[in-house]
């Protein structure tokens, strides 16, 4: 059974960098799947942020491209997200998930609430 | 502003069939698979339908998906109180090279 678990600080100060890690268990990250991040602001819809393949090939949402970096560590079966210069509008539940290329996500983590506030 | 368009809300009575539409364009729904998710408050989205009309293991066939052109829909038959949740559609977008979502539809069982 594939399981994904997000981890990282729940509170980030404005203008700082948000960092999250997703640990995958029950499945090798070095497979035919992409691994991605999705966020959901309180009371709002879902927004795809970025995805990465085990080779390092990645895709970013153009609306966030300039502030986001996604990376993968196959030795730890983990992938990570960094978002710079955060503001209150980046407050959201951040989910990590798995997907095939050109298809949406199937397995999701439980989500991690990140609040941007001083 | 979501790329895919869903109604904000939908409702039905127990036993009824409710349909939730999802509208897109040629770069997403028109050329790629549609997925549907069910989300209860405080929990992660759960895959309900994949590849337009396929069920993951454990999903009852009361939930069904369909696609025609640049639109898709989720039908829930034999509506139950426990179906009250938010429903999201999603598809890959070739122009974006990424996943796009609908804004989500809140289903109320009256």
Coordinates of C-alpha atoms in Angstrom, one line a residue, chain B:
Chain B
X1 CA -10.1 31.3 -10.7
X2 CA -9.9 27.5 -11.4
X3 CA -9.1 26.3 -14.9
X4 CA -11.9 23.7 -14.8
X5 CA -15.5 24.9 -14.0
X6 CA -17.7 23.3 -11.5
X7 CA -20.9 24.6 -9.8
X8 CA -20.2 25.8 -6.2
X9 CA -23.0 23.6 -4.8
X10 CA -25.3 20.7 -5.6
X11 CA -28.0 19.0 -3.6
X12 CA -30.4 16.1 -3.6
X13 CA -32.5 13.9 -1.4
X14 CA -31.7 10.4 -0.2
X15 CA -32.2 7.8 -3.0
X16 CA -32.0 10.4 -5.8
X17 CA -29.4 10.7 -8.5
X18 CA -27.2 13.8 -8.6
X19 CA -24.9 14.9 -11.4
X20 CA -22.0 17.2 -11.0
X21 CA -20.6 18.8 -14.2
X22 CA -17.1 19.8 -14.9
X23 CA -16.2 22.0 -17.9
X24 CA -12.8 22.5 -19.5
X25 CA -11.1 23.0 -22.8
X26 CA -9.4 21.2 -25.6
X27 CA -6.0 21.3 -23.8
X28 CA -7.3 19.5 -20.7
X29 CA -10.5 17.5 -20.6
X30 CA -10.7 17.5 -24.4
X31 CA -7.4 15.6 -24.7
X32 CA -6.7 13.9 -21.4
X33 CA -8.3 11.7 -18.7
X34 CA -10.6 13.2 -16.0
X35 CA -10.3 12.2 -12.4
X36 CA -12.8 12.9 -9.6
X37 CA -12.1 13.2 -5.9
X38 CA -14.3 13.2 -2.8
X39 CA -13.2 15.3 0.2
X40 CA -14.6 15.4 3.7
X41 CA -13.8 18.4 6.0
X42 CA -10.4 18.1 7.5
X43 CA -9.3 15.2 5.3
X44 CA -7.3 14.8 2.1
X45 CA -9.0 14.3 -1.2
X46 CA -9.8 10.7 -2.0
X47 CA -9.7 9.3 -5.5
X48 CA -13.3 8.4 -6.6
X49 CA -13.0 8.0 -10.4
X50 CA -9.9 7.7 -12.6
X51 CA -9.4 7.6 -16.4
X52 CA -12.9 9.2 -16.9
X53 CA -15.0 6.3 -15.7
X54 CA -12.9 3.7 -13.8
X55 CA -13.3 2.8 -10.1
X56 CA -10.4 2.4 -7.7
X57 CA -10.7 -0.6 -5.4
X58 CA -13.4 -0.1 -2.8
X59 CA -15.4 2.6 -4.5
X60 CA -19.0 1.6 -5.0
X61 CA -20.5 1.7 -8.5
X62 CA -23.1 4.3 -7.2
X63 CA -20.4 6.7 -8.3
X64 CA -19.9 6.9 -12.1
X65 CA -18.0 9.2 -14.4
X66 CA -18.4 10.2 -18.0
X67 CA -16.8 12.5 -20.5
X68 CA -17.9 14.1 -23.7
X69 CA -15.7 16.5 -25.7
X70 CA -14.5 19.2 -23.2
X71 CA -16.9 18.4 -20.5
X72 CA -17.2 15.6 -17.9
X73 CA -19.6 14.7 -15.2
X74 CA -19.9 12.7 -12.0
X75 CA -23.1 11.0 -11.2
X76 CA -24.0 9.7 -7.8
X77 CA -27.0 7.4 -7.7
X78 CA -28.9 6.2 -4.6
X79 CA -27.8 9.3 -2.8
X80 CA -26.9 8.7 0.9
X81 CA -26.3 11.1 3.8
X82 CA -22.7 10.0 4.0
X83 CA -22.2 11.3 0.4
X84 CA -22.3 14.8 1.7
X85 CA -18.8 16.1 0.9
X86 CA -16.9 18.3 -1.6
X87 CA -16.2 16.9 -5.0
X88 CA -13.4 18.0 -7.2
X89 CA -12.6 17.2 -10.9
X90 CA -9.1 17.3 -12.3
X91 CA -7.3 16.7 -15.6
X92 CA -3.8 17.1 -17.1
X93 CA -3.4 20.3 -19.1
X94 CA -1.1 20.1 -22.2
X95 CA -0.6 23.8 -22.3
X96 CA 0.3 24.1 -18.7
X97 CA 2.1 20.7 -18.6
X98 CA 0.5 20.2 -15.2
X99 CA -2.6 19.2 -13.4
X100 CA -5.6 21.5 -13.3
X101 CA -8.6 21.3 -10.9
X102 CA -12.2 22.5 -10.7
X103 CA -13.1 24.8 -7.9
X104 CA -15.0 22.0 -6.1
X105 CA -18.7 21.3 -5.6
X106 CA -20.2 21.1 -2.2
X107 CA -22.9 18.3 -2.2
X108 CA -25.7 18.6 0.4
X109 CA -28.0 15.7 1.0
X110 CA -31.3 17.2 2.1

